[in-house]
């Protein structure tokens, strides 16, 4: 089972594409990847408490997960450095199933390792990327013109060709 949850907490309604490209290049909130009974990231299904911030770069996380799906489909192994927990990384390797390992940087210790269907992983990323882009479109359609969002759209097209 693979499930991605995210929630944008940045107020992106006033972002201009030019400023976004120069200053932010990120859309923050919470993002969580659930793999079978394991999870990395943080994204509770609730509103923020006053003064609370979620600082995961959602664009980066989804982009890297999509890149991992594409690369493993092409026979490559792939690693994703987790920004919110800079001591953790995900290692993706396609055998018969996709093997996802969560690795702690100190001593390269494997915290957990799960097997999932590669197609299921790709389909969930495809779904999450599409939902993310819909959220951006609802809040600030102009951001869809930015280079990062164009790159994400290209990844979504590649995933579509692979498995949809």
Coordinates of N, CA, C and O in Angstrom, one line a residue:
X1 N 0.8 -1.2 0.0 CA 0.0 0.0 0.0 C 0.9 1.2 0.0 O 1.8 1.3 0.8
X2 N 0.6 2.2 -0.9 CA 1.3 3.4 -1.0 C 0.3 4.6 -0.9 O -0.7 4.5 -1.7
X3 N 0.5 5.5 -0.1 CA -0.4 6.7 0.0 C 0.4 7.9 0.3 O 1.3 7.9 1.1
X4 N 0.1 9.0 -0.4 CA 0.8 10.3 -0.2 C -0.3 11.3 0.3 O -1.4 11.4 -0.3
X5 N 0.0 11.9 1.4 CA -0.9 13.0 1.9 C -0.1 14.3 1.9 O 1.1 14.3 2.2
X6 N -0.7 15.4 1.5 CA -0.1 16.7 1.6 C -1.1 17.7 1.9 O -2.3 17.6 1.7
X7 N -0.6 18.8 2.5 CA -1.5 20.0 2.8 C -0.6 21.2 2.6 O 0.4 21.4 3.3
X8 N -1.0 22.1 1.7 CA -0.3 23.4 1.5 C -0.7 24.3 2.6 O -1.9 24.6 2.8
X9 N 0.3 24.8 3.3 CA 0.0 25.8 4.3 C 0.5 27.2 4.0 O 0.2 28.2 4.6
X10 N 1.3 27.3 2.9 CA 1.8 28.6 2.4 C 0.5 29.3 1.8 O -0.3 28.7 1.2
X11 N 0.5 30.6 2.0 CA -0.6 31.4 1.4 C 0.0 31.9 0.0 O 0.7 32.8 -0.1
X12 N -0.3 31.1 -1.0 CA 0.3 31.3 -2.3 C -0.5 32.2 -3.2 O -0.1 32.5 -4.3
X13 N -1.6 32.7 -2.7 CA -2.5 33.5 -3.6 C -1.9 34.7 -4.1 O -2.2 35.2 -5.2
X14 N -0.9 35.3 -3.3 CA -0.3 36.6 -3.8 C 1.0 36.4 -4.4 O 1.7 37.4 -4.8
X15 N 1.5 35.2 -4.5 CA 2.8 34.9 -5.2 C 2.7 35.3 -6.6 O 1.8 35.0 -7.3
X16 N 3.8 36.0 -7.1 CA 3.9 36.3 -8.5 C 5.0 35.4 -9.1 O 5.9 35.1 -8.4
X17 N 4.8 34.9 -10.3 CA 5.7 33.9 -10.9 C 7.2 34.4 -10.8 O 8.1 33.7 -10.4
X18 N 7.4 35.7 -11.2 CA 8.7 36.3 -11.2 C 9.3 36.2 -9.8 O 10.5 35.8 -9.6
X19 N 8.6 36.6 -8.8 CA 9.1 36.5 -7.4 C 9.3 35.1 -6.9 O 10.2 34.8 -6.2
X20 N 8.4 34.3 -7.3 CA 8.4 32.8 -6.9 C 9.7 32.2 -7.5 O 10.4 31.5 -6.7
X21 N 10.1 32.6 -8.7 CA 11.3 32.0 -9.3 C 12.6 32.6 -8.6 O 13.6 31.9 -8.6
X22 N 12.5 33.8 -8.2 CA 13.7 34.4 -7.6 C 13.8 34.2 -6.1 O 14.9 34.0 -5.6
X23 N 12.7 34.2 -5.4 CA 12.8 34.2 -3.9 C 12.4 32.9 -3.2 O 13.1 32.5 -2.3
X24 N 11.4 32.2 -3.7 CA 10.8 31.1 -2.9 C 11.2 29.8 -3.6 O 11.8 28.9 -2.9
X25 N 10.8 29.5 -4.7 CA 11.0 28.2 -5.4 C 10.5 27.0 -4.6 O 10.9 25.9 -4.9
X26 N 9.7 27.3 -3.6 CA 9.1 26.2 -2.8 C 7.7 26.5 -2.4 O 7.3 27.7 -2.4
X27 N 7.0 25.5 -2.2 CA 5.6 25.6 -1.7 C 5.6 24.7 -0.4 O 5.7 23.5 -0.5
X28 N 5.3 25.4 0.7 CA 5.5 24.7 2.0 C 4.2 24.2 2.6 O 3.1 24.7 2.3
X29 N 4.3 23.2 3.4 CA 3.2 22.6 4.1 C 3.6 21.3 4.7 O 4.8 21.2 5.2
X30 N 2.7 20.4 4.7 CA 3.0 19.0 5.2 C 2.9 18.0 4.1 O 2.1 18.1 3.3
X31 N 3.8 17.0 4.2 CA 3.7 15.9 3.2 C 4.2 14.7 3.9 O 5.1 14.7 4.7
X32 N 3.5 13.6 3.6 CA 3.8 12.3 4.2 C 3.6 11.2 3.2 O 2.7 11.2 2.4
X33 N 4.6 10.3 3.2 CA 4.6 9.1 2.3 C 4.3 7.9 3.2 O 5.2 7.7 4.1
X34 N 3.3 7.2 3.0 CA 3.0 6.0 3.8 C 3.2 4.8 2.9 O 2.7 4.8 1.7
X35 N 4.0 3.9 3.4 CA 4.3 2.6 2.6 C 4.0 1.5 3.5 O 4.7 1.3 4.5
X36 N 3.0 0.7 3.1 CA 2.5 -0.4 4.0 C 2.2 0.2 5.4 O 1.4 1.0 5.5
X37 N 3.0 -0.2 6.4 CA 2.7 0.2 7.8 C 3.8 1.2 8.2 O 3.9 1.5 9.4
X38 N 4.6 1.7 7.3 CA 5.6 2.7 7.6 C 5.3 4.1 7.0 O 4.5 4.2 6.1
X39 N 5.9 5.1 7.6 CA 5.6 6.5 7.1 C 6.8 7.3 7.3 O 7.6 7.2 8.3
X40 N 7.0 8.3 6.4 CA 8.0 9.3 6.5 C 7.3 10.7 6.2 O 6.4 10.7 5.4
X41 N 7.7 11.7 6.9 CA 7.1 13.0 6.7 C 6.1 13.3 7.8 O 5.9 12.5 8.7
X42 N 5.4 14.4 7.6 CA 4.4 14.8 8.6 C 3.3 15.6 7.9 O 3.5 16.6 7.2
X43 N 2.1 15.1 8.0 CA 0.9 15.8 7.4 C -0.4 15.4 8.1 O -1.1 14.5 7.6
X44 N -0.6 15.9 9.3 CA -1.9 15.6 9.9 C -3.1 16.1 9.1 O -2.9 17.2 8.5
X45 N -4.2 15.5 9.2 CA -5.4 15.9 8.5 C -6.2 16.9 9.3 O -7.3 16.6 9.7
X46 N -5.6 18.0 9.6 CA -6.2 19.1 10.4 C -5.7 20.4 10.0 O -4.7 20.5 9.3
X47 N -6.3 21.5 10.5 CA -5.9 22.8 10.3 C -4.7 23.1 11.2 O -4.5 22.5 12.3
X48 N -3.9 24.1 10.9 CA -2.8 24.6 11.7 C -3.3 25.2 13.0 O -4.3 25.9 13.0
X49 N -2.6 25.0 14.1 CA -2.8 25.7 15.3 C -2.2 27.1 15.2 O -1.3 27.3 14.4
X50 N -2.7 28.1 15.9 CA -2.2 29.4 15.8 C -0.7 29.4 16.1 O -0.2 28.8 17.1
X51 N 0.1 30.0 15.2 CA 1.6 30.0 15.4 C 2.3 28.8 14.9 O 3.5 28.7 14.9
X52 N 1.6 27.7 14.6 CA 2.2 26.5 14.1 C 2.6 26.6 12.6 O 1.9 27.3 11.8
X53 N 3.7 26.0 12.3 CA 4.2 26.1 10.9 C 4.5 24.6 10.4 O 5.1 23.9 11.2
X54 N 4.2 24.3 9.2 CA 4.7 23.1 8.6 C 5.7 23.5 7.5 O 5.3 24.3 6.7
X55 N 6.9 23.0 7.6 CA 7.9 23.5 6.7 C 8.5 22.5 5.7 O 9.6 22.7 5.3
X56 N 7.7 21.6 5.3 CA 8.2 20.6 4.3 C 7.9 21.3 2.9 O 6.9 21.9 2.7
X57 N 8.9 21.1 2.1 CA 8.8 21.6 0.7 C 8.0 20.6 -0.1 O 8.6 19.6 -0.5
X58 N 6.8 20.8 -0.3 CA 5.9 19.9 -1.0 C 6.3 19.7 -2.4 O 6.4 18.5 -2.9
X59 N 6.7 20.7 -3.1 CA 7.1 20.6 -4.5 C 8.3 19.7 -4.6 O 8.3 18.7 -5.4
X60 N 9.3 19.9 -3.8 CA 10.5 19.1 -3.8 C 10.2 17.6 -3.5 O 10.7 16.7 -4.3
X61 N 9.4 17.4 -2.5 CA 9.1 16.0 -2.1 C 8.4 15.3 -3.3 O 8.8 14.1 -3.7
X62 N 7.4 15.9 -3.9 CA 6.6 15.2 -4.9 C 7.5 15.1 -6.2 O 7.4 14.1 -6.9
X63 N 8.3 16.1 -6.5 CA 9.2 16.1 -7.6 C 10.1 14.9 -7.5 O 10.4 14.1 -8.5
X64 N 10.8 14.8 -6.3 CA 11.7 13.7 -6.1 C 11.1 12.3 -6.2 O 11.7 11.4 -6.7
X65 N 9.9 12.2 -5.6 CA 9.2 10.9 -5.7 C 8.9 10.5 -7.1 O 9.0 9.4 -7.5
X66 N 8.4 11.5 -7.9 CA 8.1 11.3 -9.3 C 9.4 10.9 -10.1 O 9.4 10.0 -10.9
X67 N 10.5 11.6 -9.8 CA 11.8 11.3 -10.4 C 12.2 9.9 -10.1 O 12.7 9.1 -10.9
X68 N 12.0 9.5 -8.8 CA 12.3 8.1 -8.4 C 11.5 7.1 -9.2 O 12.0 6.0 -9.5
X69 N 10.2 7.3 -9.4 CA 9.4 6.4 -10.1 C 9.8 6.3 -11.5 O 9.9 5.1 -12.1
X70 N 10.2 7.4 -12.2 CA 10.6 7.3 -13.6 C 12.0 6.6 -13.7 O 12.2 5.8 -14.5
X71 N 12.9 7.0 -12.8 CA 14.3 6.4 -12.9 C 14.2 4.9 -12.6 O 14.9 4.1 -13.2
X72 N 13.5 4.5 -11.6 CA 13.4 3.0 -11.3 C 12.8 2.3 -12.4 O 13.2 1.1 -12.7
X73 N 11.8 2.9 -13.1 CA 11.2 2.3 -14.2 C 12.2 2.0 -15.3 O 12.2 1.0 -16.0
X74 N 13.2 3.0 -15.4 CA 14.3 2.8 -16.4 C 15.4 1.9 -15.9 O 16.5 1.9 -16.5
X75 N 15.2 1.3 -14.8 CA 16.2 0.3 -14.3 C 17.3 0.9 -13.4 O 18.3 0.2 -13.0
X76 N 17.2 2.1 -13.0 CA 18.1 2.8 -12.1 C 17.7 2.7 -10.6 O 16.5 2.7 -10.4
X77 N 18.6 2.7 -9.7 CA 18.3 2.9 -8.3 C 18.3 4.4 -8.1 O 18.9 5.2 -8.8
X78 N 17.5 4.9 -7.1 CA 17.4 6.3 -6.8 C 17.3 6.6 -5.4 O 16.7 5.8 -4.6
X79 N 17.9 7.7 -4.9 CA 17.8 8.1 -3.5 C 17.2 9.5 -3.4 O 17.4 10.4 -4.3
X80 N 16.4 9.7 -2.4 CA 15.7 10.9 -2.1 C 16.2 11.4 -0.7 O 15.9 10.7 0.3
X81 N 16.8 12.5 -0.7 CA 17.2 13.1 0.6 C 16.0 13.8 1.2 O 15.3 14.6 0.5
X82 N 15.6 13.5 2.4 CA 14.4 14.1 3.0 C 14.8 15.4 3.7 O 15.7 15.4 4.6
X83 N 14.2 16.4 3.2 CA 14.6 17.8 3.7 C 14.2 18.0 5.1 O 14.9 18.7 5.9
X84 N 13.0 17.6 5.5 CA 12.5 17.8 6.8 C 13.3 17.1 7.9 O 13.3 17.4 9.0
X85 N 13.9 16.0 7.5 CA 14.7 15.2 8.4 C 16.0 14.9 7.7 O 16.2 13.9 7.1
X86 N 17.0 15.9 7.8 CA 18.1 15.8 6.9 C 19.0 14.6 7.2 O 20.0 14.4 6.6
X87 N 18.7 13.8 8.2 CA 19.5 12.6 8.5 C 18.9 11.4 7.9 O 19.4 10.3 8.0
X88 N 17.7 11.5 7.2 CA 17.1 10.4 6.5 C 17.1 10.5 5.0 O 17.0 11.6 4.5
X89 N 17.1 9.4 4.4 CA 16.9 9.4 2.9 C 16.2 8.1 2.6 O 16.2 7.1 3.3
X90 N 15.5 8.1 1.4 CA 14.8 7.0 0.9 C 15.6 6.4 -0.3 O 16.1 7.2 -1.1
X91 N 15.7 5.1 -0.3 CA 16.4 4.4 -1.4 C 15.4 3.6 -2.1 O 14.7 2.8 -1.5
X92 N 15.3 3.8 -3.4 CA 14.4 3.1 -4.3 C 15.1 2.1 -5.2 O 16.0 2.6 -5.9
X93 N 14.7 0.9 -5.2 CA 15.3 -0.1 -6.1 C 14.2 -1.0 -6.7 O 13.4 -1.6 -5.9
X94 N 14.1 -1.1 -8.0 CA 13.1 -2.0 -8.6 C 13.7 -3.4 -8.9 O 14.7 -3.5 -9.6
X95 N 13.1 -4.4 -8.2 CA 13.4 -5.8 -8.6 C 12.1 -6.3 -9.2 O 11.7 -5.7 -10.1
X96 N 11.5 -7.3 -8.6 CA 10.2 -7.7 -9.1 C 9.2 -6.7 -8.6 O 8.3 -6.2 -9.3
X97 N 9.4 -6.3 -7.3 CA 8.6 -5.2 -6.7 C 9.6 -4.0 -6.5 O 10.8 -4.1 -6.6
X98 N 9.0 -2.9 -6.1 CA 9.8 -1.7 -5.8 C 10.2 -1.9 -4.3 O 9.3 -2.1 -3.4
X99 N 11.4 -1.8 -4.0 CA 11.9 -1.9 -2.6 C 12.2 -0.5 -2.2 O 13.1 0.2 -2.8
X100 N 11.5 0.0 -1.1 CA 11.8 1.3 -0.6 C 12.4 1.2 0.8 O 11.8 0.5 1.7
X101 N 13.6 1.7 1.0 CA 14.3 1.6 2.3 C 14.4 3.0 2.8 O 14.8 4.0 2.1
X102 N 14.1 3.2 4.1 CA 14.4 4.4 4.8 C 15.7 4.3 5.6 O 15.8 3.4 6.4
X103 N 16.7 5.1 5.3 CA 18.0 4.9 5.8 C 18.4 6.2 6.6 O 18.2 7.3 6.2
X104 N 19.0 5.9 7.8 CA 19.5 7.0 8.6 C 21.0 7.2 8.2 O 21.7 6.2 8.1
X105 N 21.4 8.4 8.1 CA 22.7 8.8 7.6 C 23.8 8.3 8.5 O 24.9 7.9 8.0
X106 N 23.6 8.3 9.8 CA 24.6 7.8 10.7 C 24.8 6.3 10.6 O 23.9 5.6 11.0
X107 N 25.8 5.9 10.0 CA 26.1 4.5 9.9 C 25.3 3.8 8.8 O 25.3 2.6 8.7
X108 N 24.6 4.6 7.9 CA 23.8 4.0 6.9 C 22.9 2.9 7.4 O 22.7 1.9 6.8
X109 N 22.3 3.2 8.5 CA 21.4 2.2 9.2 C 20.0 2.2 8.5 O 19.4 3.2 8.4
X110 N 19.6 1.0 8.1 CA 18.2 0.9 7.5 C 17.2 0.9 8.7 O 17.2 0.0 9.5
X111 N 16.3 1.9 8.6 CA 15.3 1.9 9.7 C 14.1 1.1 9.3 O 13.5 0.5 10.2
X112 N 13.8 1.0 8.1 CA 12.7 0.1 7.6 C 12.9 -0.1 6.1 O 13.5 0.7 5.4
X113 N 12.4 -1.2 5.6 CA 12.5 -1.6 4.2 C 11.1 -2.3 3.8 O 10.7 -3.2 4.5
X114 N 10.5 -1.8 2.8 CA 9.2 -2.3 2.4 C 9.2 -2.6 0.9 O 9.8 -1.9 0.1
X115 N 8.4 -3.6 0.5 CA 8.2 -3.9 -0.9 C 6.8 -3.5 -1.3 O 5.8 -3.7 -0.5
X116 N 6.7 -2.8 -2.4 CA 5.4 -2.4 -3.0 C 5.4 -2.7 -4.5 O 6.4 -2.7 -5.1
X117 N 4.2 -2.7 -5.0 CA 4.0 -2.8 -6.5 C 4.5 -1.5 -7.1 O 4.0 -0.4 -6.7
X118 N 5.4 -1.6 -8.1 CA 5.9 -0.4 -8.7 C 4.8 0.4 -9.4 O 4.7 1.7 -9.3
X119 N 3.8 -0.3 -10.0 CA 2.7 0.4 -10.7 C 1.9 1.2 -9.6 O 1.5 2.3 -9.9
X120 N 1.7 0.6 -8.5 CA 0.9 1.3 -7.4 C 1.6 2.5 -7.0 O 1.0 3.6 -6.8
X121 N 2.9 2.4 -6.8 CA 3.7 3.6 -6.4 C 3.6 4.7 -7.4 O 3.3 5.8 -7.1
X122 N 3.8 4.3 -8.7 CA 3.7 5.3 -9.8 C 2.3 6.0 -9.9 O 2.2 7.2 -10.0
X123 N 1.3 5.2 -9.7 CA -0.1 5.7 -9.8 C -0.4 6.6 -8.7 O -1.1 7.6 -8.9
X124 N 0.1 6.3 -7.5 CA -0.1 7.2 -6.3 C 0.6 8.5 -6.5 O 0.1 9.6 -6.2
X125 N 1.8 8.5 -7.0 CA 2.5 9.7 -7.3 C 1.8 10.5 -8.4 O 1.7 11.7 -8.2
X126 N 1.4 9.9 -9.4 CA 0.7 10.5 -10.5 C -0.6 11.2 -9.9 O -0.8 12.4 -10.2
X127 N -1.3 10.5 -9.0 CA -2.5 11.1 -8.4 C -2.1 12.3 -7.6 O -2.7 13.4 -7.7
X128 N -1.1 12.2 -6.7 CA -0.7 13.3 -5.8 C -0.2 14.5 -6.6 O -0.5 15.6 -6.2
X129 N 0.6 14.3 -7.6 CA 1.1 15.4 -8.4 C -0.1 16.1 -9.1 O -0.1 17.3 -9.1
X130 N -1.0 15.4 -9.6 CA -2.2 16.0 -10.2 C -3.0 16.8 -9.2 O -3.4 17.9 -9.5
X131 N -3.2 16.2 -8.0 CA -3.9 16.9 -7.0 C -3.2 18.2 -6.6 O -3.8 19.3 -6.3
X132 N -1.8 18.1 -6.4 CA -1.0 19.3 -6.1 C -1.2 20.4 -7.1 O -1.4 21.5 -6.8
X133 N -1.1 20.0 -8.4 CA -1.2 21.0 -9.4 C -2.6 21.6 -9.5 O -2.8 22.8 -9.8
X134 N -3.7 20.8 -9.2 CA -5.0 21.4 -9.1 C -5.1 22.4 -7.9 O -5.8 23.4 -8.1
X135 N -4.5 22.1 -6.8 CA -4.5 23.0 -5.7 C -3.8 24.3 -6.1 O -4.3 25.4 -5.8
X136 N -2.7 24.2 -6.8 CA -2.0 25.4 -7.2 C -2.8 26.2 -8.2 O -3.0 27.4 -8.1
X137 N -3.5 25.5 -9.1 CA -4.4 26.2 -10.1 C -5.5 26.9 -9.4 O -5.9 28.0 -9.8
X138 N -6.1 26.3 -8.3 CA -7.2 27.0 -7.6 C -6.7 28.2 -6.9 O -7.4 29.2 -6.8
X139 N -5.5 28.1 -6.3 CA -5.0 29.2 -5.4 C -4.3 30.3 -6.2 O -4.4 31.5 -5.8
X140 N -3.6 29.9 -7.2 CA -2.8 30.9 -8.0 C -2.3 30.3 -9.3 O -1.2 29.8 -9.4
X141 N -3.2 30.4 -10.3 CA -2.9 29.8 -11.6 C -1.6 30.2 -12.2 O -1.0 29.5 -13.0
X142 N -1.2 31.5 -11.9 CA 0.0 32.0 -12.5 C 1.2 31.2 -12.2 O 2.1 31.1 -13.0
X143 N 1.2 30.6 -11.0 CA 2.4 29.8 -10.6 C 2.6 28.5 -11.5 O 3.7 28.0 -11.6
X144 N 1.6 28.1 -12.2 CA 1.7 27.0 -13.1 C 2.6 27.3 -14.3 O 3.1 26.4 -15.0
X145 N 2.9 28.6 -14.6 CA 3.8 29.0 -15.6 C 5.2 29.0 -15.2 O 6.1 29.1 -16.1
X146 N 5.5 28.8 -13.9 CA 6.9 28.8 -13.4 C 7.6 27.5 -13.9 O 7.0 26.5 -14.2
X147 N 8.9 27.6 -14.0 CA 9.8 26.5 -14.4 C 9.6 25.3 -13.5 O 9.4 24.2 -14.1
X148 N 9.6 25.4 -12.2 CA 9.4 24.2 -11.4 C 8.1 23.5 -11.7 O 8.0 22.3 -11.8
X149 N 7.0 24.2 -11.9 CA 5.7 23.6 -12.2 C 5.7 23.0 -13.6 O 5.0 22.0 -13.8
X150 N 6.4 23.7 -14.5 CA 6.5 23.1 -15.9 C 7.2 21.8 -15.8 O 6.8 20.8 -16.5
X151 N 8.3 21.7 -15.0 CA 9.1 20.5 -14.9 C 8.2 19.4 -14.2 O 8.3 18.2 -14.6
X152 N 7.4 19.8 -13.3 CA 6.5 18.8 -12.6 C 5.5 18.3 -13.6 O 5.2 17.1 -13.6
X153 N 5.0 19.1 -14.4 CA 4.0 18.7 -15.4 C 4.6 17.7 -16.4 O 4.0 16.7 -16.8
X154 N 5.9 17.9 -16.8 CA 6.6 17.0 -17.6 C 6.7 15.6 -17.0 O 6.6 14.6 -17.6
X155 N 7.1 15.6 -15.7 CA 7.2 14.4 -15.0 C 5.8 13.6 -15.0 O 5.8 12.4 -15.1
X156 N 4.8 14.4 -14.8 CA 3.4 13.8 -14.7 C 3.1 13.1 -16.1 O 2.6 12.0 -16.1
X157 N 3.5 13.8 -17.2 CA 3.3 13.2 -18.5 C 4.1 11.9 -18.7 O 3.6 11.0 -19.2
X158 N 5.4 11.9 -18.2 CA 6.2 10.7 -18.2 C 5.5 9.5 -17.4 O 5.5 8.4 -17.9
X159 N 5.0 9.9 -16.2 CA 4.4 8.8 -15.4 C 3.1 8.3 -16.2 O 2.8 7.1 -16.1
X160 N 2.4 9.2 -16.8 CA 1.2 8.8 -17.5 C 1.6 7.8 -18.7 O 0.9 6.9 -18.9
X161 N 2.7 8.1 -19.4 CA 3.1 7.2 -20.4 C 3.5 5.8 -19.9 O 3.3 4.8 -20.6
X162 N 4.1 5.8 -18.7 CA 4.6 4.6 -18.1 C 3.4 3.7 -17.7 O 3.3 2.5 -18.0
X163 N 2.4 4.3 -16.9 CA 1.5 3.4 -16.2 C 0.0 3.8 -16.4 O -0.8 3.1 -15.9
X164 N -0.3 4.9 -16.9 CA -1.7 5.3 -16.9 C -2.3 4.9 -18.3 O -1.7 5.0 -19.3

